[in-house]
Coordinates of C-alpha atoms in Angstrom, one line a residue:
L261 CA -16.7 -63.2 3.6
I262 CA -12.3 -63.4 3.7
V263 CA -12.0 -64.1 -0.2
S264 CA -9.7 -66.8 -1.1
I265 CA -6.5 -65.2 -3.9
R266 CA -4.3 -67.8 -6.0
V267 CA -1.3 -66.5 -5.2
L268 CA 2.1 -68.3 -7.3
G269 CA -0.8 -72.3 -7.0
L270 CA -1.2 -71.0 -3.1
Q271 CA -4.6 -71.1 -1.6
I272 CA -3.3 -67.7 0.7
S273 CA -6.1 -65.6 2.1
S274 CA -6.7 -62.1 1.4
L275 CA -7.2 -60.8 5.2
I276 CA -3.4 -62.6 5.5
L277 CA -2.2 -61.5 3.2
F278 CA -3.4 -57.7 4.3
A279 CA -1.7 -58.2 7.6
V280 CA 1.2 -59.1 5.8
V281 CA 2.0 -56.4 4.1
F282 CA 0.5 -53.5 7.1
V283 CA 2.4 -55.1 9.1
W284 CA 5.7 -54.5 7.1
V285 CA 4.6 -50.8 6.6
L286 CA 4.5 -49.9 9.5
G287 CA 7.7 -51.5 9.7
S288 CA 9.8 -50.0 7.8
W289 CA 8.2 -47.4 5.3
A290 CA 8.3 -43.7 6.0
P291 CA 7.2 -41.1 3.3
P292 CA 9.0 -38.5 1.8
G293 CA 10.7 -35.6 4.6
C294 CA 10.9 -38.3 7.2
C295 CA 13.8 -37.8 9.6
W296 CA 14.0 -41.7 11.4
G297 CA 16.2 -40.7 15.3
V298 CA 18.0 -43.4 16.6
A299 CA 17.7 -44.2 20.2
R300 CA 21.1 -44.1 22.1
R301 CA 19.6 -46.5 24.7
S302 CA 17.3 -49.9 23.5
L303 CA 15.1 -52.9 25.7
S304 CA 15.8 -56.6 24.0
V305 CA 12.9 -58.0 26.0
D306 CA 9.9 -58.1 24.4
G307 CA 11.2 -56.8 21.4
G308 CA 8.5 -58.1 19.4
R309 CA 5.4 -55.8 21.3
R310 CA 7.5 -53.5 21.7
R311 CA 8.4 -53.1 18.0
T312 CA 4.5 -52.5 17.3
F313 CA 4.5 -50.4 19.9
C314 CA 6.8 -47.7 18.3
A315 CA 6.4 -48.5 15.7
E316 CA 2.6 -47.8 15.6
F317 CA 3.9 -44.3 17.5
V318 CA 6.3 -43.9 14.2
S319 CA 3.0 -44.8 11.9
I320 CA 0.3 -41.8 13.8
G321 CA 3.1 -39.7 12.9
A322 CA 3.9 -40.3 9.8
C323 CA 0.1 -40.0 8.8
A324 CA -0.5 -36.9 10.5
I325 CA 2.8 -35.3 8.9
A326 CA 1.5 -36.9 4.9
T327 CA -1.8 -36.2 6.0
G328 CA -0.3 -32.0 6.2
A329 CA -2.3 -32.2 10.2
V330 CA 1.0 -30.8 11.3
E331 CA 4.4 -30.3 9.8
G332 CA 7.1 -32.9 12.1
V333 CA 6.7 -34.5 15.3
Q334 CA 9.2 -35.3 18.2
F335 CA 8.7 -38.7 20.9
A336 CA 10.5 -39.8 23.1
L337 CA 9.3 -43.2 24.9
V338 CA 11.4 -44.4 27.6
E339 CA 11.4 -47.4 30.4
G340 CA 13.3 -49.0 32.9
G341 CA 14.9 -45.1 33.0
E342 CA 16.5 -45.9 29.4
A343 CA 15.0 -44.8 25.9
L344 CA 12.7 -47.6 24.7
S345 CA 12.6 -45.4 21.0
I346 CA 13.3 -41.2 20.1
K347 CA 11.9 -41.0 17.0
A348 CA 11.2 -37.8 14.6
M349 CA 10.1 -36.9 11.9
G350 CA 8.3 -34.6 9.1
L351 CA 10.1 -30.8 9.5
A352 CA 11.0 -28.4 11.3
D353 CA 11.0 -25.5 8.0
R354 CA 8.3 -26.1 5.8
E355 CA 9.5 -24.0 3.8
R356 CA 13.3 -24.3 3.0
K357 CA 13.2 -28.1 3.6
V358 CA 15.0 -29.1 7.3
A359 CA 13.5 -31.7 8.8
M360 CA 13.1 -32.8 12.0
T361 CA 15.1 -34.8 13.7
V362 CA 15.3 -35.5 17.4
D363 CA 18.0 -32.7 18.5
T364 CA 15.5 -30.5 16.1
P365 CA 16.1 -28.0 19.1
I366 CA 12.4 -26.4 19.5
N367 CA 10.3 -25.0 22.7
V368 CA 8.7 -27.8 24.6
A369 CA 6.0 -24.2 26.9
S370 CA 4.6 -24.5 29.9
I371 CA 6.6 -28.1 30.9
S372 CA 9.3 -25.9 30.8
K373 CA 7.5 -25.1 34.6
S374 CA 7.8 -29.0 35.1
L375 CA 12.2 -28.7 34.8
T376 CA 11.6 -25.6 36.9
A377 CA 10.0 -26.8 40.4
W378 CA 13.1 -29.5 40.6
G379 CA 15.4 -26.9 40.3
V380 CA 13.6 -24.8 43.1
L381 CA 14.2 -27.3 45.1
A382 CA 17.8 -27.9 44.5
F383 CA 18.0 -24.9 45.2
L384 CA 16.2 -24.9 47.9
E385 CA 18.5 -27.8 49.2
Q386 CA 20.6 -25.6 49.0
Q387 CA 20.1 -22.5 51.0
E388 CA 19.2 -24.6 54.1
L389 CA 14.8 -23.8 52.9
E390 CA 11.7 -25.0 53.3
L391 CA 8.9 -25.3 51.4
D392 CA 7.4 -22.4 54.0
A393 CA 9.2 -20.0 53.8
S394 CA 8.1 -16.8 52.6
V395 CA 9.4 -15.6 49.3
R396 CA 8.9 -12.0 50.4
E397 CA 12.6 -12.8 52.5
L398 CA 13.8 -14.3 48.8
L399 CA 13.7 -11.1 47.5
T400 CA 15.8 -8.0 47.0
E401 CA 13.0 -6.0 46.0
G402 CA 10.3 -5.9 48.8
D403 CA 9.0 -3.5 47.2
L404 CA 8.1 -5.7 44.0
Y405 CA 7.0 -8.2 46.0
D406 CA 4.4 -5.6 48.0
D407 CA 3.0 -4.4 44.6
I408 CA 1.7 -7.8 43.6
F409 CA 0.5 -8.7 46.1
A410 CA -0.8 -6.7 49.1
G411 CA 0.3 -7.6 51.9
A412 CA -0.9 -11.1 51.3
D413 CA 1.8 -14.0 52.3
S414 CA 2.8 -16.0 49.4
T415 CA 4.9 -19.5 50.1
I416 CA 7.5 -21.0 48.0
R417 CA 5.2 -23.5 48.0
M418 CA 1.8 -21.7 47.2
L419 CA 3.7 -20.4 43.8
L420 CA 5.3 -23.5 42.7
S421 CA 1.6 -25.0 42.6
H422 CA -0.2 -22.5 41.5
T423 CA -2.0 -21.7 45.2
S424 CA -0.6 -18.0 45.5
G425 CA -3.7 -15.9 44.0
L426 CA -1.3 -14.5 41.7
S427 CA -3.7 -13.8 38.1
G428 CA -4.0 -15.6 35.2
A429 CA -2.4 -13.6 32.8
S430 CA 0.3 -15.0 30.4
V431 CA 3.9 -14.2 30.1
P432 CA 4.9 -12.6 26.9
V433 CA 6.2 -14.4 23.7
T434 CA 9.0 -11.7 22.2
P435 CA 10.4 -13.2 19.0
A436 CA 13.8 -14.6 19.0
T437 CA 16.0 -11.4 16.8
E438 CA 14.8 -9.6 20.0
P439 CA 15.9 -8.9 23.7
V440 CA 13.6 -10.7 25.6
P441 CA 12.1 -9.2 28.3
S442 CA 14.3 -9.6 32.0
S443 CA 11.6 -11.1 35.1
T444 CA 11.8 -7.5 36.7
D445 CA 10.8 -5.8 33.7
V446 CA 7.4 -8.8 33.3
L447 CA 6.8 -8.7 37.0
R448 CA 7.0 -4.8 36.9
G449 CA 5.0 -4.3 34.1
R450 CA 7.8 -3.2 31.8
S451 CA 6.6 -5.7 28.6
S452 CA 3.8 -6.2 26.4
V453 CA 1.8 -8.1 29.4
P454 CA -0.3 -6.5 32.6
R455 CA 1.4 -6.4 35.5
P456 CA 0.4 -9.8 37.1
R457 CA -2.1 -8.6 40.4
L458 CA -3.4 -10.4 43.5
Q459 CA -6.8 -12.4 42.6
S460 CA -7.8 -13.6 44.9
A461 CA -6.7 -14.5 48.7
P462 CA -3.3 -16.9 48.8
D463 CA -5.8 -19.6 50.1
G464 CA -5.2 -22.8 48.8
S465 CA -7.5 -22.1 46.1
Y466 CA -6.0 -23.4 42.5
L467 CA -5.3 -20.0 39.9
Y468 CA -2.6 -20.8 37.6
S469 CA -0.2 -18.2 37.2
G470 CA 2.6 -18.4 35.1
A471 CA 3.9 -15.0 36.4
G472 CA 3.2 -17.3 39.5
Y473 CA 7.0 -19.5 37.8
L474 CA 8.4 -15.7 37.4
L475 CA 8.7 -14.7 40.6
L476 CA 10.3 -18.6 41.9
Q477 CA 13.0 -17.3 39.2
K478 CA 13.4 -14.0 40.4
M479 CA 13.9 -15.4 44.0
I480 CA 16.4 -17.6 42.9
E481 CA 18.3 -14.8 40.5
D482 CA 18.1 -12.8 43.7
Q483 CA 19.6 -15.2 45.8
T484 CA 22.0 -16.7 43.4
G485 CA 23.6 -13.9 42.1
L486 CA 23.1 -16.3 38.7
A487 CA 21.3 -16.1 35.8
F488 CA 18.5 -18.3 36.0
A489 CA 19.0 -20.3 33.0
K490 CA 22.5 -20.5 34.0
F491 CA 21.5 -21.5 37.3
M492 CA 18.9 -24.5 35.6
A493 CA 22.2 -25.6 33.5
E494 CA 24.3 -25.8 36.8
T495 CA 21.7 -27.6 39.0
V496 CA 19.1 -29.5 36.8
L497 CA 20.3 -30.1 32.9
S498 CA 23.8 -30.6 33.6
P499 CA 23.2 -33.3 36.4
A500 CA 20.6 -35.0 33.7
Q501 CA 23.0 -34.5 30.4
M502 CA 20.7 -32.4 29.3
S503 CA 22.9 -31.3 27.0
N504 CA 20.9 -30.1 24.7
S505 CA 18.4 -27.6 26.4
T506 CA 18.3 -24.7 28.1
F507 CA 16.0 -21.9 29.2
A508 CA 18.3 -18.9 27.6
L509 CA 17.3 -20.1 23.3
T510 CA 20.7 -17.8 22.9
R511 CA 21.3 -16.4 18.9
Q512 CA 23.2 -19.9 17.7
M513 CA 20.7 -22.3 19.2
S514 CA 18.1 -19.9 17.1
G515 CA 18.8 -21.0 14.1
R516 CA 18.5 -24.6 14.1
T517 CA 15.1 -25.1 16.3
A518 CA 11.8 -25.3 15.3
V519 CA 9.7 -23.0 13.3
Y520 CA 6.0 -23.1 14.3
Y521 CA 2.9 -23.4 12.7
R522 CA -0.5 -22.3 13.2
A523 CA -4.1 -24.5 12.3
D524 CA -4.4 -22.3 8.6
G525 CA -0.3 -22.7 7.7
R526 CA 0.5 -19.0 8.8
R527 CA 4.3 -19.6 9.1
R528 CA 5.5 -19.0 13.1
E529 CA 9.4 -18.4 14.1
P530 CA 11.7 -18.9 16.7
F531 CA 10.1 -17.1 20.1
H532 CA 12.0 -15.8 24.0
L533 CA 9.3 -17.0 26.2
P534 CA 11.1 -15.9 30.0
G535 CA 12.6 -19.1 31.3
A536 CA 10.3 -20.5 34.7
A537 CA 7.0 -20.7 33.1
G538 CA 7.7 -21.9 29.8
G539 CA 11.4 -20.7 28.0
L540 CA 13.0 -24.3 27.5
Y541 CA 14.6 -25.5 24.0
S542 CA 14.5 -29.4 24.5
T543 CA 14.7 -31.8 22.1
A544 CA 13.1 -35.6 22.7
A545 CA 16.2 -36.9 23.0
D546 CA 17.2 -34.6 25.9
M547 CA 13.6 -35.4 26.7
A548 CA 13.9 -39.1 27.5
L549 CA 17.0 -38.3 30.0
F550 CA 14.1 -36.2 32.0
L551 CA 11.7 -38.4 32.2
A552 CA 14.9 -41.4 33.0
L553 CA 14.3 -38.8 36.2
Y554 CA 11.1 -40.2 37.6
S555 CA 12.3 -44.0 36.9
E556 CA 13.7 -45.7 40.4
S557 CA 16.6 -47.5 38.3
D558 CA 18.0 -44.0 38.0
R559 CA 18.4 -43.0 41.7
K560 CA 21.8 -41.8 40.9
S561 CA 20.6 -38.9 38.2
R562 CA 17.9 -38.0 40.6
E563 CA 19.5 -37.8 43.5
E564 CA 22.1 -35.4 41.6
I565 CA 20.0 -32.5 41.4
I566 CA 17.3 -33.5 45.0
P567 CA 17.2 -35.9 47.8
V568 CA 15.3 -38.0 48.2
V569 CA 13.0 -36.3 50.8
R570 CA 12.9 -32.9 47.7
Y571 CA 12.3 -36.3 46.0
A572 CA 8.8 -36.8 47.8
A573 CA 7.1 -32.9 48.1
L574 CA 8.0 -32.4 44.0
L575 CA 5.1 -35.6 43.8
K576 CA 3.3 -34.6 47.3
P577 CA -0.6 -33.4 45.7
A578 CA -1.2 -30.0 47.2
V579 CA -4.7 -29.3 45.2
D580 CA -7.4 -31.4 45.9
A581 CA -9.0 -31.9 43.1
I582 CA -8.0 -29.0 39.8
K583 CA -11.5 -27.4 37.8
T584 CA -11.4 -27.0 34.5
D585 CA -14.3 -26.1 31.5
G586 CA -16.0 -25.6 34.5
R587 CA -15.9 -29.1 35.8
V588 CA -14.0 -30.2 39.0
R589 CA -12.7 -33.6 37.4
N590 CA -10.3 -35.7 39.8
I591 CA -7.2 -34.1 39.1
Q592 CA -5.0 -32.1 41.4
Y593 CA -1.5 -30.3 40.7
A594 CA 1.5 -31.1 43.4
L595 CA 5.3 -29.7 42.7
G596 CA 5.6 -28.0 38.8
H597 CA 3.1 -30.8 37.4
Y598 CA -0.9 -32.4 37.7
T599 CA -1.2 -35.7 39.3
Y600 CA -4.7 -38.4 38.9
M601 CA -5.2 -41.6 40.3
T602 CA -6.1 -44.5 37.0
P603 CA -8.3 -47.1 38.2
E604 CA -5.9 -49.3 38.2
G605 CA -4.4 -47.4 40.8
T606 CA -1.5 -46.2 38.8
R607 CA -0.3 -42.9 40.4
M608 CA -0.4 -40.0 37.2
V609 CA 2.2 -37.2 36.3
F610 CA 1.8 -35.3 33.5
H611 CA 1.7 -31.3 32.3
T612 CA 0.9 -30.1 28.6
G613 CA 2.4 -27.3 27.1
G614 CA 0.9 -24.8 23.9
N615 CA 1.8 -21.7 22.3
P616 CA 0.7 -20.6 18.8
G617 CA 2.2 -23.3 16.3
L618 CA 2.9 -25.5 18.8
R619 CA 2.0 -28.5 21.8
A620 CA 4.1 -31.3 23.9
I621 CA 2.6 -33.1 26.1
Y622 CA 4.7 -35.6 28.8
V623 CA 3.6 -38.4 30.7
V624 CA 4.7 -40.5 33.7
P625 CA 2.8 -42.9 35.4
L626 CA 5.8 -44.2 38.3
D627 CA 5.0 -47.1 39.9
R628 CA 5.1 -48.6 35.9
D629 CA 8.7 -47.0 35.3
A630 CA 7.7 -45.7 31.9
G631 CA 7.5 -42.6 29.9
F632 CA 5.6 -40.7 27.4
F633 CA 7.1 -37.1 25.6
A634 CA 6.1 -35.6 22.5
V635 CA 5.7 -32.1 20.2
A636 CA 4.4 -31.2 17.5
N637 CA 5.2 -27.8 15.9
N638 CA 1.9 -26.6 14.6
D639 CA -2.1 -25.7 16.5
N640 CA -3.3 -29.3 15.2
G641 CA -0.6 -30.9 17.3
S642 CA -2.7 -32.2 19.8
K643 CA -4.7 -34.1 17.4
V644 CA -1.4 -36.1 16.9
L645 CA -0.7 -36.0 20.3
A646 CA -3.7 -36.9 21.9
E647 CA -3.6 -41.1 19.6
M648 CA -0.4 -41.2 20.9
M649 CA -1.5 -40.9 23.9
R650 CA -4.6 -43.5 23.1
A651 CA -1.6 -46.0 22.0
W652 CA 0.8 -45.1 25.2
G653 CA -1.9 -46.1 27.9
E654 CA -3.5 -48.8 25.9
H655 CA 0.2 -51.0 25.7
Y656 CA 0.6 -50.4 30.1
D657 CA -3.5 -51.1 29.9
L658 CA -3.7 -48.3 32.0
T659 CA -6.8 -45.3 31.8
L660 CA -6.4 -42.6 31.1
H661 CA -8.4 -39.4 31.8
E662 CA -10.7 -37.3 29.6
Y663 CA -8.8 -34.1 29.8
F664 CA -6.6 -36.4 27.3

């Protein structure tokens, strides 16, 4: 039943009035404590539809913050190789009332592996090596490899695709005020987590392992003589213009990075993670530049990092089907990212990231020339990111995998 009301002598449907107000709220309202970022680049085609699309993301984030589900959120929407919208809202530090901005550094956890994969392929190009090269031959400490793999042979491709058979042990989390253990220390068991071991034969079976990425990190350090963070800065981050990102959290950056919050509200201070597996600190603005590398509109930037043939290898699935929650799902793992085909025939590339107090995700539909990234500094961020994913999928008429 539509009830009419009289305003200044005009009959106006309350339903229409509500719709007008609702659209205005989505487009202009921000709760106290929000800090709206400004996109570095914008697009004008279909402006009205896109403004509504972006406003829906703002509404989802604002609602989550207003209800206390999360403290802060950053997100980036990319289309045509450019930023459609980059925004931040809420608080990076609840107790000190520090606003979350699009340039607030925040750990993106296992999303680091995606950028590490780009770095490894760039390293292979520099060294004129192939993905199936033996890792042992590229480590200066052969006994370290032998202690872990007990005679089994593992390749670079296996480590990148989590098919080396290495244990899925986590990597150590170190407070930002303390030194981060080296890749060698972690691999030799001189840290707070057990030394990685071969859990199954390197036969192509999927077994997620952060330790495998630490071996890749050590390989690069041994062969180049550079700290992994410096190699990645020179090889990937700088060409991608990701000037506010790093694989080594500095004292200066730790003073302005986001603080993390557990689901029960407990505060968790900034922390170090060993670089390759989960140590990347980035921002929504920088992650938008990373997503643009997958765009055919930004091939020049992409090819400054890896050539066409290496990029094709990056995207090629190495694992046919992944079992999660005891179920075999239509998800594959390529090099540094997950991938699957939607019912509409679109190849999706994505990775998630999670540590105590933060949740992150990025998704790229390869034939739609678009991308989405979001991060929240609270354990409850998964729910917010899932809602944003739903809105993003609907906008592009994509059926999202049940994984999300």
